[in-house]
Coordinates of C-alpha atoms and ligand atoms in Angstrom, one line a residue:
M201 CA 161.2 83.8 35.8
P202 CA 158.4 86.4 36.8
I203 CA 156.7 85.6 39.9
K204 CA 152.9 85.1 39.1
K205 CA 151.7 83.3 42.2
C206 CA 151.2 84.1 45.9
L207 CA 150.6 81.6 48.6
F208 CA 148.4 82.5 51.5
P209 CA 148.6 80.0 54.4
A210 CA 145.3 80.6 55.9
A211 CA 144.4 77.5 57.9
G212 CA 145.3 78.6 61.3
Y213 CA 142.7 78.7 64.2
G214 CA 143.4 82.5 65.4
T215 CA 143.0 81.4 69.0
R216 CA 144.3 84.8 70.2
F217 CA 141.1 86.2 68.8
L218 CA 138.6 84.0 70.3
P219 CA 135.6 84.3 70.5
A220 CA 135.5 86.3 67.4
T221 CA 137.3 83.6 65.4
K222 CA 135.0 80.8 66.7
A223 CA 132.9 80.7 63.5
M224 CA 135.1 83.4 61.4
P225 CA 138.2 82.9 60.0
K226 CA 140.9 85.1 61.6
E227 CA 141.9 86.4 58.0
M228 CA 138.4 88.0 57.7
L229 CA 138.9 90.2 60.7
P230 CA 138.5 93.8 59.4
V231 CA 140.8 96.7 59.9
M232 CA 138.4 99.5 59.2
A233 CA 135.9 97.9 56.5
K234 CA 138.5 95.7 54.9
P235 CA 139.4 92.2 55.9
L236 CA 143.1 91.3 56.5
I237 CA 143.5 89.0 53.8
Q238 CA 142.2 91.7 51.1
Y239 CA 145.0 93.8 52.3
G240 CA 147.4 90.9 51.7
V241 CA 145.8 90.2 48.2
E242 CA 146.0 93.9 47.3
E243 CA 149.8 93.9 48.2
A244 CA 150.3 90.8 46.1
V245 CA 148.5 92.2 43.0
E246 CA 150.5 95.3 43.3
A247 CA 153.7 93.2 43.2
G248 CA 152.5 91.9 39.9
M249 CA 151.1 88.5 41.1
K250 CA 148.0 87.2 39.5
I251 CA 147.2 83.9 41.1
M252 CA 146.4 83.8 44.6
A253 CA 146.8 80.3 46.1
V254 CA 145.2 80.0 49.4
V255 CA 145.7 77.1 51.7
T256 CA 142.6 77.1 53.9
G257 CA 141.0 74.7 56.5
R258 CA 137.9 73.8 58.1
G259 CA 135.6 76.9 58.8
K260 CA 137.2 79.0 56.3
R261 CA 134.6 79.2 53.6
A262 CA 134.1 83.0 54.2
I263 CA 137.4 83.5 52.6
E264 CA 136.1 82.0 49.1
D265 CA 132.9 83.8 49.4
H266 CA 134.5 87.2 49.9
F267 CA 136.6 86.8 46.7
D268 CA 133.6 86.0 44.7
I269 CA 130.5 87.9 43.5
S270 CA 127.5 88.2 45.9
Y271 CA 124.7 88.4 43.2
E272 CA 121.8 89.0 45.6
L273 CA 123.8 91.7 47.7
E274 CA 124.9 93.4 44.6
H275 CA 121.4 93.4 43.1
Q276 CA 120.2 95.0 46.3
I277 CA 122.4 97.8 46.4
K278 CA 122.8 98.6 42.6
G279 CA 121.9 102.2 41.9
S280 CA 122.0 103.1 45.7
S281 CA 124.5 105.3 47.4
K282 CA 126.1 102.3 48.8
E283 CA 127.2 100.6 45.5
Y284 CA 130.8 102.2 45.6
L285 CA 131.6 100.1 48.8
L286 CA 131.8 96.9 46.7
R287 CA 133.6 98.6 43.8
E288 CA 137.2 98.0 45.1
I289 CA 136.6 94.3 45.7
R290 CA 135.0 93.8 42.4
E291 CA 137.9 95.3 40.8
L292 CA 140.4 93.1 42.7
I293 CA 138.5 90.1 41.9
G294 CA 138.7 90.9 38.2
R295 CA 142.4 91.2 38.4
C296 CA 143.4 88.0 39.9
T297 CA 142.4 84.3 39.9
F298 CA 142.0 82.6 43.3
T299 CA 142.8 78.8 43.8
Y300 CA 142.2 76.8 47.0
T301 CA 143.4 73.7 48.8
R302 CA 142.9 72.5 52.3
Q303 CA 145.4 71.7 54.9
I304 CA 143.5 68.8 56.8
E305 CA 145.8 68.7 60.0
M306 CA 147.6 71.8 61.5
R307 CA 151.1 70.7 61.2
G308 CA 152.9 74.0 61.0
L309 CA 153.7 76.8 58.6
G310 CA 156.2 74.7 56.5
D311 CA 153.5 71.9 56.2
A312 CA 150.8 74.5 55.2
I313 CA 153.3 76.0 52.3
L314 CA 153.9 72.2 51.2
K315 CA 150.2 71.6 51.1
G316 CA 150.2 74.4 48.4
E317 CA 152.7 72.7 46.1
P318 CA 149.8 71.6 43.7
L319 CA 148.7 75.2 43.4
I320 CA 152.1 76.6 42.8
G321 CA 153.9 73.9 40.8
Q322 CA 157.8 74.3 39.9
E323 CA 158.1 78.2 40.0
P324 CA 159.2 80.8 42.4
F325 CA 156.4 82.2 44.5
G326 CA 155.5 84.8 47.2
V327 CA 154.1 83.9 50.6
M328 CA 151.9 86.2 52.5
L329 CA 151.0 85.8 56.1
A330 CA 147.8 88.1 56.0
D331 CA 148.1 88.8 59.8
D332 CA 151.2 90.6 59.2
L333 CA 149.6 93.7 57.8
C334 CA 152.1 95.8 55.9
T335 CA 151.8 99.2 54.5
R336 CA 154.0 101.6 52.6
E337 CA 152.8 105.3 52.3
D338 CA 155.2 106.6 49.6
G339 CA 156.3 103.7 47.4
E340 CA 155.9 100.2 46.5
G341 CA 154.6 97.7 49.0
V342 CA 156.7 95.1 50.8
L343 CA 156.1 92.2 48.4
A344 CA 156.9 94.5 45.4
Q345 CA 160.2 95.5 46.9
M346 CA 160.8 91.8 47.6
V347 CA 160.4 90.8 43.9
R348 CA 163.0 93.3 43.0
I349 CA 165.4 91.7 45.4
Y350 CA 164.6 88.3 44.0
E351 CA 165.2 89.6 40.5
R352 CA 168.7 90.6 41.5
F353 CA 169.7 87.4 43.5
G354 CA 167.6 84.7 42.2
C355 CA 167.2 82.9 45.4
S356 CA 164.7 82.9 48.3
V357 CA 164.1 86.2 49.9
V358 CA 162.6 86.8 53.6
A359 CA 161.4 90.2 54.8
V360 CA 163.1 91.1 58.3
Q361 CA 162.7 93.8 60.7
E362 CA 164.6 94.6 64.0
V363 CA 162.8 93.6 67.3
S364 CA 163.6 93.9 70.7
R365 CA 165.7 91.1 72.4
E366 CA 162.7 90.2 74.6
E367 CA 160.5 89.5 71.5
T368 CA 163.0 87.0 69.7
G369 CA 160.7 84.0 71.0
K370 CA 157.8 85.2 68.7
Y371 CA 159.7 85.0 65.5
G372 CA 162.0 83.2 63.1
I373 CA 165.5 85.0 63.7
V374 CA 168.2 85.4 61.1
A375 CA 171.9 86.3 61.0
G376 CA 174.4 86.3 58.3
E377 CA 176.8 88.4 56.3
R378 CA 175.7 92.0 55.5
I379 CA 175.7 93.0 51.8
D380 CA 174.6 96.3 52.4
E381 CA 172.6 98.4 55.0
D382 CA 169.3 96.5 54.0
L383 CA 170.5 93.2 52.6
M384 CA 172.0 90.1 54.3
R385 CA 173.0 86.7 52.9
V386 CA 171.6 84.4 55.6
E387 CA 173.8 82.0 57.4
T388 CA 171.7 81.1 60.4
M389 CA 168.0 80.8 61.0
V390 CA 166.3 79.8 64.2
E391 CA 162.7 79.5 64.9
K392 CA 161.5 81.4 67.9
P393 CA 164.6 81.3 70.0
D394 CA 164.9 82.5 73.7
P395 CA 166.6 85.9 73.8
E396 CA 169.8 84.5 75.1
E397 CA 169.9 82.1 72.3
A398 CA 168.9 84.3 69.3
P399 CA 171.7 84.8 66.9
S400 CA 170.4 88.6 66.4
N401 CA 167.4 90.6 66.8
L402 CA 166.5 90.5 63.1
A403 CA 163.1 88.9 62.8
I404 CA 161.2 87.5 59.7
I405 CA 157.9 89.0 59.1
G406 CA 155.2 87.2 57.1
R407 CA 156.6 87.8 53.7
Y408 CA 158.7 85.5 51.7
I409 CA 159.6 84.9 48.0
L410 CA 160.5 81.1 47.8
T411 CA 162.3 79.1 45.1
P412 CA 160.4 75.9 44.3
D413 CA 163.0 73.6 45.6
I414 CA 161.8 74.6 49.0
F415 CA 159.1 71.9 48.8
R416 CA 161.5 69.1 48.7
R417 CA 163.3 70.7 51.6
I418 CA 160.2 70.9 53.6
E419 CA 159.7 67.3 53.0
E420 CA 163.0 66.5 54.4
T421 CA 162.4 68.8 57.4
K422 CA 161.7 67.2 60.6
P423 CA 159.2 68.6 63.2
G424 CA 161.0 71.5 65.0
K425 CA 159.8 74.2 67.5
G426 CA 156.5 73.3 69.0
G427 CA 156.6 69.7 67.2
E428 CA 155.7 71.3 64.0
I429 CA 157.2 71.6 60.5
Q430 CA 158.7 75.0 60.4
I431 CA 159.4 76.9 57.2
T432 CA 162.4 78.5 58.9
D433 CA 164.0 75.1 59.3
A434 CA 163.3 74.2 55.6
L435 CA 164.9 77.7 54.7
M436 CA 168.0 76.9 56.6
A437 CA 168.7 74.2 54.3
Q438 CA 168.7 76.8 51.6
A439 CA 170.6 79.3 53.8
A440 CA 173.5 76.5 54.2
E441 CA 174.0 77.0 50.6
G442 CA 173.9 80.7 50.6
K443 CA 170.6 80.7 49.0
V444 CA 168.5 82.9 51.3
I445 CA 168.6 86.8 51.4
A446 CA 167.3 88.9 54.2
Y447 CA 165.7 92.2 53.2
R448 CA 165.0 94.9 55.8
F449 CA 161.9 96.2 54.0
K450 CA 160.8 99.8 53.8
G451 CA 157.3 100.5 55.4
R452 CA 155.4 99.6 58.4
R453 CA 154.3 96.4 59.8
F454 CA 151.3 95.7 62.2
D455 CA 151.2 92.4 63.9
C456 CA 147.5 91.8 63.5
G457 CA 147.8 88.4 64.9
S458 CA 147.9 90.2 68.3
I459 CA 145.2 92.4 69.8
D460 CA 147.8 95.2 70.4
G461 CA 148.9 95.3 66.9
F462 CA 145.5 94.9 65.5
V463 CA 144.3 98.0 67.5
E464 CA 147.5 99.9 66.4
A465 CA 146.5 99.1 62.7
T466 CA 143.0 100.2 63.2
N467 CA 144.1 103.5 64.6
Y468 CA 146.7 104.0 61.9
F469 CA 144.2 103.2 59.1
Y470 CA 141.4 105.2 60.8
E471 CA 143.7 108.4 60.9
K472 CA 144.7 107.6 57.3
E473 CA 141.2 107.3 56.1
R474 CA 139.7 110.1 58.1
G475 CA 138.7 112.8 56.1
R476 CA 138.9 111.0 52.9
E477 CA 135.5 111.9 51.2
E478 CA 133.1 109.1 50.4
P479 CA 132.8 109.2 46.6
K480 CA 129.4 110.4 45.3
A481 CA 127.4 107.5 44.0
Ligands
G1P265 C1 155.5 82.5 61.6 C2 156.9 82.0 61.3 C3 158.0 82.8 62.0 C4 157.9 84.3 61.6 C5 156.5 84.8 61.7 C6 156.1 86.2 61.1 O1 155.3 82.4 63.0 O2 157.0 80.7 61.8 O3 159.4 82.4 61.6 O4 158.7 85.0 62.1 O5 155.4 83.7 61.3 O6 154.9 86.4 61.4 P1 153.8 82.5 63.6 O7 153.6 84.0 63.8 O8 152.9 82.0 62.5 O9 153.8 81.7 64.9

């Protein structure tokens, strides 16, 4: 079954970016002139997904407005030298459909994904955490790579990267049986373990392909780390049946949920875009 939908859990507060995120969704923080969530939508579209299912919360309306037409603004700049600045987002909006629902209470990533079920239905889907900004210079994006892995194995896929031992407490950590250099059949998954308890240093980053049985698994999942419903724990139920593949993706990932990662991403894209000429109006 082709993967047509991508779920964006976007209800979190973004407390690490206060006061910037007091009235603005963290997903709208820009790296260069583009909000984080737009990078995510572009990656999902590149992976062949056409329906963006966004789980939002209070104070997140700017996301909906961003993926809409702004008639007044567009009327104002029509025919001016600024018109090209909106061309990319206009094209993107034209290529996909956005659906929204709200997570009323913050009960964890697993719960946020479950809240997206009415938007997804009974089909496999992608999950994109927009504050993990991923880029690939010379080839397909991370989600597109994962779709191919899904097509091969037909089960859930998580993107992983190696992190230092001291950092295991920030991620879901996986271990299992290697299939080849970049693939592993997951046997164990632990949410944010202390370094001494971590089964490996392979960390899940914010890209998933999930089979729809995950929704029932989430319902059966008890609150875990931090008292929240963790997607890692729900995935562990699939992993126990050999139905989760970890994929060491090709490309770079910036942790834009942290100031350090955000600044790194900004520097990276600045270098990349510097010298790129502004198209003539
Ligand atoms: C979430 C997941 C975690 C994963 C991480 C990737 O944590 O719970 O398993 O490793 O995203 O960014 P969060 O960063 O939302 O605390």
